[in-house]
Amino acid sequence: MANPGNKPKKPGKGTPPTVATAPNGQENTAKVGSGEMANLNFKADKEFVKEWKVYCVTNDVSQIDQFKKMFEFWKEHH
């Protein structure tokens, strides 16, 4: 029978990674620059989506530009 006190020592975990070397797949924690675009996803009912798209096309404005205008208006009035 083997003596439980004579177990070989396992190697340690080693030194922790530095901030500059993120593990693969974890690059999403970096902040987005001010000029870069990022996704903004949310759910809306189908009738609203249809009305939103028709409004933007009818008024020849991109959806993102209209959303920015709408948000600026909301911030000024609330």
Backbone as numpy.savetxt, mean C-alpha at the origin, in Angstrom:
# Nx Ny Nz CAx CAy CAz Cx Cy Cz
22.04 -45.84 26.39 21.20 -44.66 26.39 22.09 -43.42 26.39
21.68 -42.41 25.59 22.46 -41.18 25.48 22.20 -40.29 26.69
23.21 -39.60 27.08 23.11 -38.70 28.21 22.51 -37.38 27.72
21.36 -36.91 28.29 20.72 -35.68 27.81 21.58 -34.43 28.00
22.56 -34.45 28.86 23.40 -33.28 29.09 24.47 -33.11 28.03
24.65 -34.09 27.15 25.71 -34.03 26.14 25.18 -33.71 24.75
24.08 -32.99 24.65 23.51 -32.65 23.34 24.42 -31.65 22.63
24.61 -31.82 21.33 25.43 -30.83 20.61 24.67 -29.51 20.53
25.42 -28.41 20.65 24.80 -27.08 20.59 24.46 -26.71 19.16
23.25 -26.19 18.97 22.83 -25.72 17.65 23.41 -24.33 17.42
23.72 -24.03 16.17 24.24 -22.68 15.90 23.16 -21.63 16.15
23.56 -20.43 16.53 22.62 -19.35 16.81 21.98 -18.82 15.54
21.15 -17.84 15.70 20.44 -17.25 14.56 21.35 -16.35 13.73
22.44 -15.94 14.28 23.33 -15.04 13.54 22.97 -13.59 13.79
23.61 -12.71 13.06 23.34 -11.29 13.25 22.06 -10.91 12.52
21.29 -9.98 13.07 20.05 -9.57 12.41 20.35 -8.81 11.14
19.41 -8.82 10.18 19.63 -8.08 8.93 19.63 -6.58 9.19
20.31 -5.86 8.35 20.33 -4.40 8.48 19.09 -3.82 7.82
18.84 -2.57 8.08 17.67 -1.90 7.50 17.79 -1.83 5.98
19.00 -1.71 5.47 19.21 -1.56 4.03 18.92 -2.85 3.27
18.95 -3.99 3.93 18.73 -5.26 3.24 17.44 -5.90 3.72
16.33 -5.48 3.16 15.04 -6.07 3.51 14.92 -7.43 2.86
14.30 -8.40 3.55 14.10 -9.71 2.93 13.25 -9.60 1.67
13.38 -10.57 0.81 12.64 -10.58 -0.45 11.14 -10.52 -0.18
10.44 -9.66 -0.88 8.99 -9.54 -0.73 8.57 -8.50 0.28
9.50 -7.82 0.93 9.14 -6.83 1.94 9.56 -5.42 1.55
9.58 -5.15 0.26 9.96 -3.83 -0.21 8.80 -2.85 -0.15
7.62 -3.29 0.28 6.44 -2.44 0.28 6.37 -1.51 1.48
7.36 -1.55 2.36 7.32 -0.68 3.53 7.94 0.69 3.26
8.57 0.86 2.11 9.16 2.16 1.78 8.05 3.16 1.46
8.26 4.41 1.84 7.26 5.44 1.57 7.27 5.81 0.10
6.10 6.09 -0.42 5.96 6.50 -1.81 6.37 7.96 -1.92
7.13 8.29 -2.94 7.55 9.67 -3.16 6.36 10.55 -3.50
6.53 11.84 -3.38 5.41 12.75 -3.59 4.94 12.78 -5.05
5.81 12.50 -6.02 5.41 12.53 -7.41 4.95 11.19 -7.94
5.11 10.14 -7.15 4.74 8.81 -7.61 3.26 8.54 -7.36
2.69 7.68 -8.17 1.29 7.31 -8.03 1.18 6.06 -7.16
0.11 5.95 -6.41 -0.17 4.78 -5.59 -1.63 4.42 -5.76
-1.96 3.15 -5.56 -3.34 2.70 -5.70 -4.19 3.16 -4.53
-5.43 3.49 -4.84 -6.41 3.84 -3.83 -7.65 3.03 -4.18
-7.87 1.95 -3.47 -8.95 1.03 -3.81 -10.04 1.07 -2.75
-11.28 1.16 -3.20 -12.42 1.06 -2.30 -13.61 0.55 -3.10
-14.58 0.03 -2.39 -15.78 -0.53 -3.01 -16.88 0.53 -3.07
-17.63 0.52 -4.15 -18.78 1.40 -4.31 -19.86 0.62 -5.05
-21.12 1.01 -4.84 -22.19 0.28 -5.53 -22.13 0.56 -7.03
-22.66 -0.37 -7.80 -22.54 -0.32 -9.26 -23.17 0.93 -9.86
-24.28 1.37 -9.31 -24.95 2.56 -9.84 -24.09 3.81 -9.67
-23.42 3.92 -8.52 -22.54 5.06 -8.29 -21.35 5.03 -9.25
-20.77 3.85 -9.45 -19.62 3.72 -10.36 -20.01 4.14 -11.77
-21.19 3.70 -12.20 -21.66 4.07 -13.54 -21.86 5.58 -13.64
-22.51 6.16 -12.64 -22.76 7.60 -12.65 -21.44 8.38 -12.62
-20.48 7.91 -11.83 -19.16 8.55 -11.72 -18.45 8.56 -13.07
-18.41 7.41 -13.73 -17.71 7.29 -15.01 -18.39 8.12 -16.09
-19.72 8.10 -16.12 -20.46 8.90 -17.11 -20.19 10.38 -16.88
-20.19 10.81 -15.62 -19.92 12.22 -15.31 -18.53 12.63 -15.80
-17.53 11.80 -15.51 -16.16 12.13 -15.91 -16.00 12.18 -17.43
-16.61 11.24 -18.13 -16.52 11.22 -19.59 -17.28 12.41 -20.18
-18.46 12.68 -19.67 -19.28 13.78 -20.17 -18.58 15.12 -20.00
-17.88 15.29 -18.89 -17.20 16.56 -18.60 -15.74 16.55 -19.01
-15.33 15.54 -19.73 -13.97 15.43 -20.28 -12.90 15.66 -19.22
-13.03 14.95 -18.11 -12.06 15.05 -17.01 -11.69 13.63 -16.58
-10.42 13.43 -16.24 -10.01 12.09 -15.81 -10.59 11.82 -14.42
-10.77 10.56 -14.11 -11.34 10.19 -12.83 -10.46 10.64 -11.67
-9.14 10.52 -11.82 -8.24 10.93 -10.74 -8.27 12.44 -10.54
-8.31 13.20 -11.64 -8.39 14.65 -11.50 -9.69 15.07 -10.82
-10.79 14.44 -11.19 -12.07 14.77 -10.58 -12.08 14.38 -9.10
-11.48 13.25 -8.78 -11.42 12.81 -7.39 -10.59 13.80 -6.56
-9.48 14.26 -7.11 -8.64 15.24 -6.40 -9.40 16.54 -6.17
-10.13 17.01 -7.20 -10.92 18.24 -7.07 -11.99 18.08 -5.99
-12.65 16.93 -6.03 -13.71 16.66 -5.07 -13.15 16.62 -3.65
-11.99 16.00 -3.46 -11.39 15.89 -2.14 -10.93 17.25 -1.63
-10.35 18.07 -2.50 -9.94 19.42 -2.10 -11.15 20.25 -1.69
-12.24 20.15 -2.44 -13.48 20.85 -2.10 -13.98 20.40 -0.74
-13.96 19.10 -0.50 -14.44 18.55 0.77 -13.59 19.04 1.94
-12.26 19.07 1.75 -11.37 19.52 2.83 -11.62 20.99 3.17
-11.90 21.81 2.16 -12.14 23.23 2.40 -13.45 23.49 3.13
-14.42 22.62 2.96 -15.75 22.85 3.51 -16.08 21.99 4.72
-15.11 21.27 5.25 -15.37 20.45 6.45 -14.31 20.63 7.49
